[in-house]
Amino acid sequence: MKPSLSKTFIYVNLIYYPINVLGPGERAGLWTQGCTIRCPGCVASYTWEFSGEYKMKVKEAADKILSFGSGRLTVSGGEPFDQPAAFNELLILLKKGGIEDIMVYSGYTYDILRKNHSLALDKIDALVDSPFMEGAYSNEKWRGSNNQNMIILSEKKQLREKYISYMADAAAGAGRALQVASCGGKIYVIGIPDQRDVSGIKSGLGSI
Ligand code: SF4
């Protein structure tokens, strides 16, 4: 169930740096906690509940991300747009703090986000949209199912070129990479696995 939400607090599963497998270059990563979309076969079902233990001040989350000194960030989840006011506030602080490349995964389509969350969308440089679809296999490293789209929103020429080249590499079959990270006593597998490999990865490791 969705709790009462404000722009002051955000539900966060994990903030981690560095990540090398979700977007171009070395980046900070933020995984929000809470998702009402609940796609069948989601590899991150542990992020669905808006549990109090994951609640933190937006300012605190921004400070932690900015403390890494990276100009790049990838946001996944959970569903970041299920807490739109806090997410928008976080994006404001991150952009003010110098993050210049923000890539976001959302289970909503671009059209829905454009209609309901334009303010936040305008602060994002690249969006991977649409819900995960079990059985819709993709070989491209940035998407979990082949209905998802990467939409480059940035107007910065160099950054657009970076994303275009990243997508071209993926289309040409550049390998899918996953990263294993240990944080707060848990092991995370970061990245977008091939659907057909998920059960093997889960039984061998832990959270994805
Ligand atoms: S939107 Fe993302 S986190 Fe939510 S159920 Fe779908 S894949 Fe999982």
PDB file of C-alpha atoms and ligand atoms in Angstrom:
ATOM      1  CA  MET A   1       0.000   0.000   0.000  1.00  0.00           C
ATOM      2  CA  LYS A   2       1.200   3.531  -0.773  1.00  0.00           C
ATOM      3  CA  PRO A   3       1.819   5.574   2.413  1.00  0.00           C
ATOM      4  CA  SER A   4       1.142   9.297   2.689  1.00  0.00           C
ATOM      5  CA  LEU A   5       3.917  10.920   0.726  1.00  0.00           C
ATOM      6  CA  SER A   6       5.550  14.317   0.994  1.00  0.00           C
ATOM      7  CA  LYS A   7       8.350  16.142  -0.750  1.00  0.00           C
ATOM      8  CA  THR A   8      10.485  16.025   2.393  1.00  0.00           C
ATOM      9  CA  PHE A   9      10.934  12.269   2.707  1.00  0.00           C
ATOM     10  CA  ILE A  10      11.845   9.650   0.136  1.00  0.00           C
ATOM     11  CA  TYR A  11      11.846   5.859   0.363  1.00  0.00           C
ATOM     12  CA  VAL A  12      15.256   4.548  -0.660  1.00  0.00           C
ATOM     13  CA  ASN A  13      16.400   0.952  -0.935  1.00  0.00           C
ATOM     14  CA  LEU A  14      20.022   1.642  -1.793  1.00  0.00           C
ATOM     15  CA  ILE A  15      22.450   4.386  -2.716  1.00  0.00           C
ATOM     16  CA  TYR A  16      25.708   3.050  -4.088  1.00  0.00           C
ATOM     17  CA  TYR A  17      28.857   4.218  -5.835  1.00  0.00           C
ATOM     18  CA  PRO A  18      30.470   3.334  -8.181  1.00  0.00           C
ATOM     19  CA  ILE A  19      28.312   1.440 -10.640  1.00  0.00           C
ATOM     20  CA  ASN A  20      29.556   0.607 -14.138  1.00  0.00           C
ATOM     21  CA  VAL A  21      26.702  -1.392 -15.623  1.00  0.00           C
ATOM     22  CA  LEU A  22      23.663   0.894 -15.756  1.00  0.00           C
ATOM     23  CA  GLY A  23      24.275   3.631 -18.276  1.00  0.00           C
ATOM     24  CA  PRO A  24      27.345   5.173 -19.877  1.00  0.00           C
ATOM     25  CA  GLY A  25      30.439   5.557 -17.710  1.00  0.00           C
ATOM     26  CA  GLU A  26      31.028   5.227 -13.990  1.00  0.00           C
ATOM     27  CA  ARG A  27      27.988   6.477 -12.073  1.00  0.00           C
ATOM     28  CA  ALA A  28      26.287   6.755  -8.718  1.00  0.00           C
ATOM     29  CA  GLY A  29      23.213   4.567  -8.307  1.00  0.00           C
ATOM     30  CA  LEU A  30      19.968   5.165  -6.442  1.00  0.00           C
ATOM     31  CA  TRP A  31      17.279   2.498  -6.021  1.00  0.00           C
ATOM     32  CA  THR A  32      14.034   3.859  -4.662  1.00  0.00           C
ATOM     33  CA  GLN A  33      11.854   1.696  -2.436  1.00  0.00           C
ATOM     34  CA  GLY A  34       8.172   1.171  -3.209  1.00  0.00           C
ATOM     35  CA  CYS A  35       6.429   0.175  -6.431  1.00  0.00           C
ATOM     36  CA  THR A  36       2.698  -0.094  -7.124  1.00  0.00           C
ATOM     37  CA  ILE A  37       3.124  -1.378 -10.702  1.00  0.00           C
ATOM     38  CA  ARG A  38       4.205  -4.873  -9.682  1.00  0.00           C
ATOM     39  CA  CYS A  39       5.097  -6.436 -13.009  1.00  0.00           C
ATOM     40  CA  PRO A  40       4.902 -10.244 -13.005  1.00  0.00           C
ATOM     41  CA  GLY A  41       8.454 -11.623 -12.992  1.00  0.00           C
ATOM     42  CA  CYS A  42      10.050  -8.444 -11.579  1.00  0.00           C
ATOM     43  CA  VAL A  43      13.543  -9.242 -10.300  1.00  0.00           C
ATOM     44  CA  ALA A  44      13.297  -6.518  -7.662  1.00  0.00           C
ATOM     45  CA  SER A  45      10.101  -7.491  -5.843  1.00  0.00           C
ATOM     46  CA  TYR A  46      11.918  -6.818  -2.553  1.00  0.00           C
ATOM     47  CA  THR A  47      11.616  -3.119  -3.440  1.00  0.00           C
ATOM     48  CA  TRP A  48       7.806  -3.116  -3.717  1.00  0.00           C
ATOM     49  CA  GLU A  49       6.796  -2.230  -0.138  1.00  0.00           C
ATOM     50  CA  PHE A  50       6.966   1.328   1.163  1.00  0.00           C
ATOM     51  CA  SER A  51       8.337   0.182   4.528  1.00  0.00           C
ATOM     52  CA  GLY A  52       9.231   2.797   7.149  1.00  0.00           C
ATOM     53  CA  GLU A  53      12.753   1.456   7.548  1.00  0.00           C
ATOM     54  CA  TYR A  54      13.590   2.791   4.071  1.00  0.00           C
ATOM     55  CA  LYS A  55      12.353   6.341   4.671  1.00  0.00           C
ATOM     56  CA  MET A  56      14.959   9.096   4.669  1.00  0.00           C
ATOM     57  CA  LYS A  57      15.058  12.858   4.249  1.00  0.00           C
ATOM     58  CA  VAL A  58      15.349  13.936   0.619  1.00  0.00           C
ATOM     59  CA  LYS A  59      18.170  16.275   1.610  1.00  0.00           C
ATOM     60  CA  GLU A  60      20.052  13.426   3.272  1.00  0.00           C
ATOM     61  CA  ALA A  61      19.687  11.267   0.133  1.00  0.00           C
ATOM     62  CA  ALA A  62      20.899  14.134  -2.062  1.00  0.00           C
ATOM     63  CA  ASP A  63      23.880  14.823   0.203  1.00  0.00           C
ATOM     64  CA  LYS A  64      24.899  11.173   0.135  1.00  0.00           C
ATOM     65  CA  ILE A  65      24.711  10.983  -3.670  1.00  0.00           C
ATOM     66  CA  LEU A  66      26.589  14.260  -4.086  1.00  0.00           C
ATOM     67  CA  SER A  67      29.278  13.153  -1.625  1.00  0.00           C
ATOM     68  CA  PHE A  68      30.551  10.659  -4.238  1.00  0.00           C
ATOM     69  CA  GLY A  69      31.596  13.535  -6.484  1.00  0.00           C
ATOM     70  CA  SER A  70      30.211  11.823  -9.600  1.00  0.00           C
ATOM     71  CA  GLY A  71      28.434  13.926 -12.183  1.00  0.00           C
ATOM     72  CA  ARG A  72      26.400  10.905 -13.300  1.00  0.00           C
ATOM     73  CA  LEU A  73      23.520   9.084 -11.681  1.00  0.00           C
ATOM     74  CA  THR A  74      21.231   6.201 -12.573  1.00  0.00           C
ATOM     75  CA  VAL A  75      17.922   5.850 -10.735  1.00  0.00           C
ATOM     76  CA  SER A  76      16.062   2.575 -10.624  1.00  0.00           C
ATOM     77  CA  GLY A  77      13.840   0.906  -8.129  1.00  0.00           C
ATOM     78  CA  GLY A  78      11.193   0.373  -7.021  1.00  0.00           C
ATOM     79  CA  GLU A  79       9.331   2.990  -8.986  1.00  0.00           C
ATOM     80  CA  PRO A  80      10.736   6.506  -8.546  1.00  0.00           C
ATOM     81  CA  PHE A  81       7.612   8.167  -9.950  1.00  0.00           C
ATOM     82  CA  ASP A  82       5.426   6.528  -7.278  1.00  0.00           C
ATOM     83  CA  GLN A  83       6.777   9.216  -4.937  1.00  0.00           C
ATOM     84  CA  PRO A  84       6.733  12.088  -7.414  1.00  0.00           C
ATOM     85  CA  ALA A  85       7.001  15.113  -5.118  1.00  0.00           C
ATOM     86  CA  ALA A  86       9.995  13.743  -3.227  1.00  0.00           C
ATOM     87  CA  PHE A  87      11.622  12.516  -6.442  1.00  0.00           C
ATOM     88  CA  ASN A  88      11.221  15.905  -8.093  1.00  0.00           C
ATOM     89  CA  GLU A  89      12.677  17.605  -5.010  1.00  0.00           C
ATOM     90  CA  LEU A  90      15.632  15.217  -5.044  1.00  0.00           C
ATOM     91  CA  LEU A  91      16.285  15.941  -8.719  1.00  0.00           C
ATOM     92  CA  ILE A  92      16.276  19.678  -7.990  1.00  0.00           C
ATOM     93  CA  LEU A  93      18.921  19.230  -5.267  1.00  0.00           C
ATOM     94  CA  LEU A  94      21.046  16.910  -7.404  1.00  0.00           C
ATOM     95  CA  LYS A  95      21.066  19.230 -10.377  1.00  0.00           C
ATOM     96  CA  LYS A  96      21.900  22.181  -8.129  1.00  0.00           C
ATOM     97  CA  GLY A  97      24.708  20.058  -6.666  1.00  0.00           C
ATOM     98  CA  GLY A  98      26.291  19.433 -10.079  1.00  0.00           C
ATOM     99  CA  ILE A  99      24.895  16.123 -11.378  1.00  0.00           C
ATOM    100  CA  GLU A 100      24.825  16.588 -15.129  1.00  0.00           C
ATOM    101  CA  ASP A 101      23.740  13.186 -16.391  1.00  0.00           C
ATOM    102  CA  ILE A 102      20.664  11.519 -14.894  1.00  0.00           C
ATOM    103  CA  MET A 103      19.315   8.263 -16.318  1.00  0.00           C
ATOM    104  CA  VAL A 104      16.060   6.891 -14.863  1.00  0.00           C
ATOM    105  CA  TYR A 105      14.257   3.554 -15.129  1.00  0.00           C
ATOM    106  CA  SER A 106      10.470   3.709 -14.780  1.00  0.00           C
ATOM    107  CA  GLY A 107       7.717   1.153 -15.207  1.00  0.00           C
ATOM    108  CA  TYR A 108       5.396   3.868 -16.520  1.00  0.00           C
ATOM    109  CA  THR A 109       5.338   4.763 -20.184  1.00  0.00           C
ATOM    110  CA  TYR A 110       6.773   8.028 -21.433  1.00  0.00           C
ATOM    111  CA  ASP A 111       3.287   9.289 -22.347  1.00  0.00           C
ATOM    112  CA  ILE A 112       1.974   8.742 -18.831  1.00  0.00           C
ATOM    113  CA  LEU A 113       5.030  10.391 -17.306  1.00  0.00           C
ATOM    114  CA  ARG A 114       4.811  13.336 -19.693  1.00  0.00           C
ATOM    115  CA  LYS A 115       1.148  13.803 -18.795  1.00  0.00           C
ATOM    116  CA  ASN A 116       1.512  13.454 -15.016  1.00  0.00           C
ATOM    117  CA  HIS A 117       5.121  14.258 -14.101  1.00  0.00           C
ATOM    118  CA  SER A 118       6.508  16.715 -16.615  1.00  0.00           C
ATOM    119  CA  LEU A 119       8.419  18.702 -14.019  1.00  0.00           C
ATOM    120  CA  ALA A 120      10.546  15.729 -12.973  1.00  0.00           C
ATOM    121  CA  LEU A 121      10.842  14.433 -16.522  1.00  0.00           C
ATOM    122  CA  ASP A 122      12.362  17.722 -17.636  1.00  0.00           C
ATOM    123  CA  LYS A 123      15.248  17.188 -15.209  1.00  0.00           C
ATOM    124  CA  ILE A 124      16.155  13.759 -16.607  1.00  0.00           C
ATOM    125  CA  ASP A 125      18.630  13.119 -19.424  1.00  0.00           C
ATOM    126  CA  ALA A 126      17.673   9.579 -20.417  1.00  0.00           C
ATOM    127  CA  LEU A 127      14.612   7.537 -19.540  1.00  0.00           C
ATOM    128  CA  VAL A 128      14.079   3.794 -19.839  1.00  0.00           C
ATOM    129  CA  ASP A 129      10.295   3.481 -19.792  1.00  0.00           C
ATOM    130  CA  SER A 130       7.543   0.840 -19.639  1.00  0.00           C
ATOM    131  CA  PRO A 131       6.849  -2.100 -17.363  1.00  0.00           C
ATOM    132  CA  PHE A 132       8.919  -5.260 -17.370  1.00  0.00           C
ATOM    133  CA  MET A 133       7.288  -7.989 -19.480  1.00  0.00           C
ATOM    134  CA  GLU A 134       8.076 -11.554 -18.612  1.00  0.00           C
ATOM    135  CA  GLY A 135       8.844 -13.583 -21.745  1.00  0.00           C
ATOM    136  CA  ALA A 136       9.601 -10.533 -23.917  1.00  0.00           C
ATOM    137  CA  TYR A 137      13.310 -11.312 -24.081  1.00  0.00           C
ATOM    138  CA  SER A 138      15.882  -8.687 -24.950  1.00  0.00           C
ATOM    139  CA  ASN A 139      19.578  -9.109 -25.713  1.00  0.00           C
ATOM    140  CA  GLU A 140      20.358  -5.443 -25.098  1.00  0.00           C
ATOM    141  CA  LYS A 141      22.198  -4.728 -21.887  1.00  0.00           C
ATOM    142  CA  TRP A 142      20.084  -1.746 -20.814  1.00  0.00           C
ATOM    143  CA  ARG A 143      16.645  -3.361 -20.934  1.00  0.00           C
ATOM    144  CA  GLY A 144      14.972  -6.221 -19.115  1.00  0.00           C
ATOM    145  CA  SER A 145      12.276  -6.804 -21.757  1.00  0.00           C
ATOM    146  CA  ASN A 146      12.045  -5.780 -25.381  1.00  0.00           C
ATOM    147  CA  ASN A 147       8.999  -3.498 -24.932  1.00  0.00           C
ATOM    148  CA  GLN A 148      11.134  -1.014 -22.981  1.00  0.00           C
ATOM    149  CA  ASN A 149      12.543   2.058 -24.706  1.00  0.00           C
ATOM    150  CA  MET A 150      15.475   4.284 -23.949  1.00  0.00           C
ATOM    151  CA  ILE A 151      14.437   7.849 -24.662  1.00  0.00           C
ATOM    152  CA  ILE A 152      17.146  10.463 -24.726  1.00  0.00           C
ATOM    153  CA  LEU A 153      15.671  13.636 -23.274  1.00  0.00           C
ATOM    154  CA  SER A 154      18.813  15.699 -22.785  1.00  0.00           C
ATOM    155  CA  GLU A 155      19.408  18.645 -25.048  1.00  0.00           C
ATOM    156  CA  LYS A 156      23.170  18.553 -24.346  1.00  0.00           C
ATOM    157  CA  LYS A 157      24.839  17.486 -27.588  1.00  0.00           C
ATOM    158  CA  GLN A 158      27.784  15.604 -26.065  1.00  0.00           C
ATOM    159  CA  LEU A 159      25.573  13.738 -23.660  1.00  0.00           C
ATOM    160  CA  ARG A 160      23.091  12.804 -26.382  1.00  0.00           C
ATOM    161  CA  GLU A 161      25.986  11.406 -28.426  1.00  0.00           C
ATOM    162  CA  LYS A 162      27.173   9.383 -25.438  1.00  0.00           C
ATOM    163  CA  TYR A 163      23.764   7.765 -25.035  1.00  0.00           C
ATOM    164  CA  ILE A 164      23.409   7.153 -28.769  1.00  0.00           C
ATOM    165  CA  SER A 165      26.768   5.383 -28.783  1.00  0.00           C
ATOM    166  CA  TYR A 166      25.842   3.372 -25.659  1.00  0.00           C
ATOM    167  CA  MET A 167      22.637   2.188 -27.321  1.00  0.00           C
ATOM    168  CA  ALA A 168      24.429   1.404 -30.582  1.00  0.00           C
ATOM    169  CA  ASP A 169      26.973  -0.770 -28.705  1.00  0.00           C
ATOM    170  CA  ALA A 170      24.127  -2.619 -27.037  1.00  0.00           C
ATOM    171  CA  ALA A 171      22.309  -3.154 -30.337  1.00  0.00           C
ATOM    172  CA  ALA A 172      25.548  -4.501 -31.827  1.00  0.00           C
ATOM    173  CA  GLY A 173      25.596  -7.155 -29.123  1.00  0.00           C
ATOM    174  CA  ALA A 174      28.021  -5.628 -26.601  1.00  0.00           C
ATOM    175  CA  GLY A 175      27.824  -8.020 -23.678  1.00  0.00           C
ATOM    176  CA  ARG A 176      25.518  -7.633 -20.777  1.00  0.00           C
ATOM    177  CA  ALA A 177      27.507  -6.936 -17.637  1.00  0.00           C
ATOM    178  CA  LEU A 178      26.461  -7.377 -14.034  1.00  0.00           C
ATOM    179  CA  GLN A 179      28.228  -6.045 -10.976  1.00  0.00           C
ATOM    180  CA  VAL A 180      28.291  -7.600  -7.525  1.00  0.00           C
ATOM    181  CA  ALA A 181      28.335  -5.200  -4.607  1.00  0.00           C
ATOM    182  CA  SER A 182      28.354  -5.695  -0.870  1.00  0.00           C
ATOM    183  CA  CYS A 183      26.618  -3.022   1.178  1.00  0.00           C
ATOM    184  CA  GLY A 184      25.177  -2.960   4.725  1.00  0.00           C
ATOM    185  CA  GLY A 185      25.676  -6.685   5.160  1.00  0.00           C
ATOM    186  CA  LYS A 186      23.828  -7.584   1.953  1.00  0.00           C
ATOM    187  CA  ILE A 187      25.043  -8.670  -1.449  1.00  0.00           C
ATOM    188  CA  TYR A 188      23.527  -6.971  -4.490  1.00  0.00           C
ATOM    189  CA  VAL A 189      23.745  -7.931  -8.137  1.00  0.00           C
ATOM    190  CA  ILE A 190      23.600  -4.634 -10.008  1.00  0.00           C
ATOM    191  CA  GLY A 191      22.603  -4.364 -13.654  1.00  0.00           C
ATOM    192  CA  ILE A 192      19.941  -5.771 -15.948  1.00  0.00           C
ATOM    193  CA  PRO A 193      20.236  -9.549 -16.241  1.00  0.00           C
ATOM    194  CA  ASP A 194      18.964 -11.591 -19.146  1.00  0.00           C
ATOM    195  CA  GLN A 195      15.536 -12.875 -18.040  1.00  0.00           C
ATOM    196  CA  ARG A 196      16.608 -16.414 -18.840  1.00  0.00           C
ATOM    197  CA  ASP A 197      19.485 -16.200 -16.334  1.00  0.00           C
ATOM    198  CA  VAL A 198      17.616 -14.748 -13.375  1.00  0.00           C
ATOM    199  CA  SER A 199      16.754 -17.881 -11.438  1.00  0.00           C
ATOM    200  CA  GLY A 200      20.357 -19.102 -11.624  1.00  0.00           C
ATOM    201  CA  ILE A 201      21.686 -15.742 -10.445  1.00  0.00           C
ATOM    202  CA  LYS A 202      19.179 -15.549  -7.588  1.00  0.00           C
ATOM    203  CA  SER A 203      19.936 -18.984  -6.293  1.00  0.00           C
ATOM    204  CA  GLY A 204      23.651 -18.256  -6.474  1.00  0.00           C
ATOM    205  CA  LEU A 205      23.754 -14.755  -5.048  1.00  0.00           C
ATOM    206  CA  GLY A 206      21.099 -12.412  -3.745  1.00  0.00           C
ATOM    207  CA  SER A 207      19.242  -9.189  -4.478  1.00  0.00           C
ATOM    208  CA  ILE A 208      19.303  -7.829  -8.005  1.00  0.00           C
TER     209      ILE A 208
HETATM  210  S1  SF4 B   1       8.109  -1.147 -12.356  1.00  0.00           S
HETATM  211 FE1  SF4 B   1      10.170  -1.937 -11.987  1.00  0.00          FE
HETATM  212  S2  SF4 B   1      10.255  -2.351  -9.763  1.00  0.00           S
HETATM  213 FE2  SF4 B   1       8.104  -2.086 -10.319  1.00  0.00          FE
HETATM  214  S3  SF4 B   1       7.399  -4.166 -10.650  1.00  0.00           S
HETATM  215 FE3  SF4 B   1       7.976  -3.349 -12.665  1.00  0.00          FE
HETATM  216  S4  SF4 B   1      10.117  -3.967 -12.912  1.00  0.00           S
HETATM  217 FE4  SF4 B   1       9.619  -4.226 -10.747  1.00  0.00          FE
END
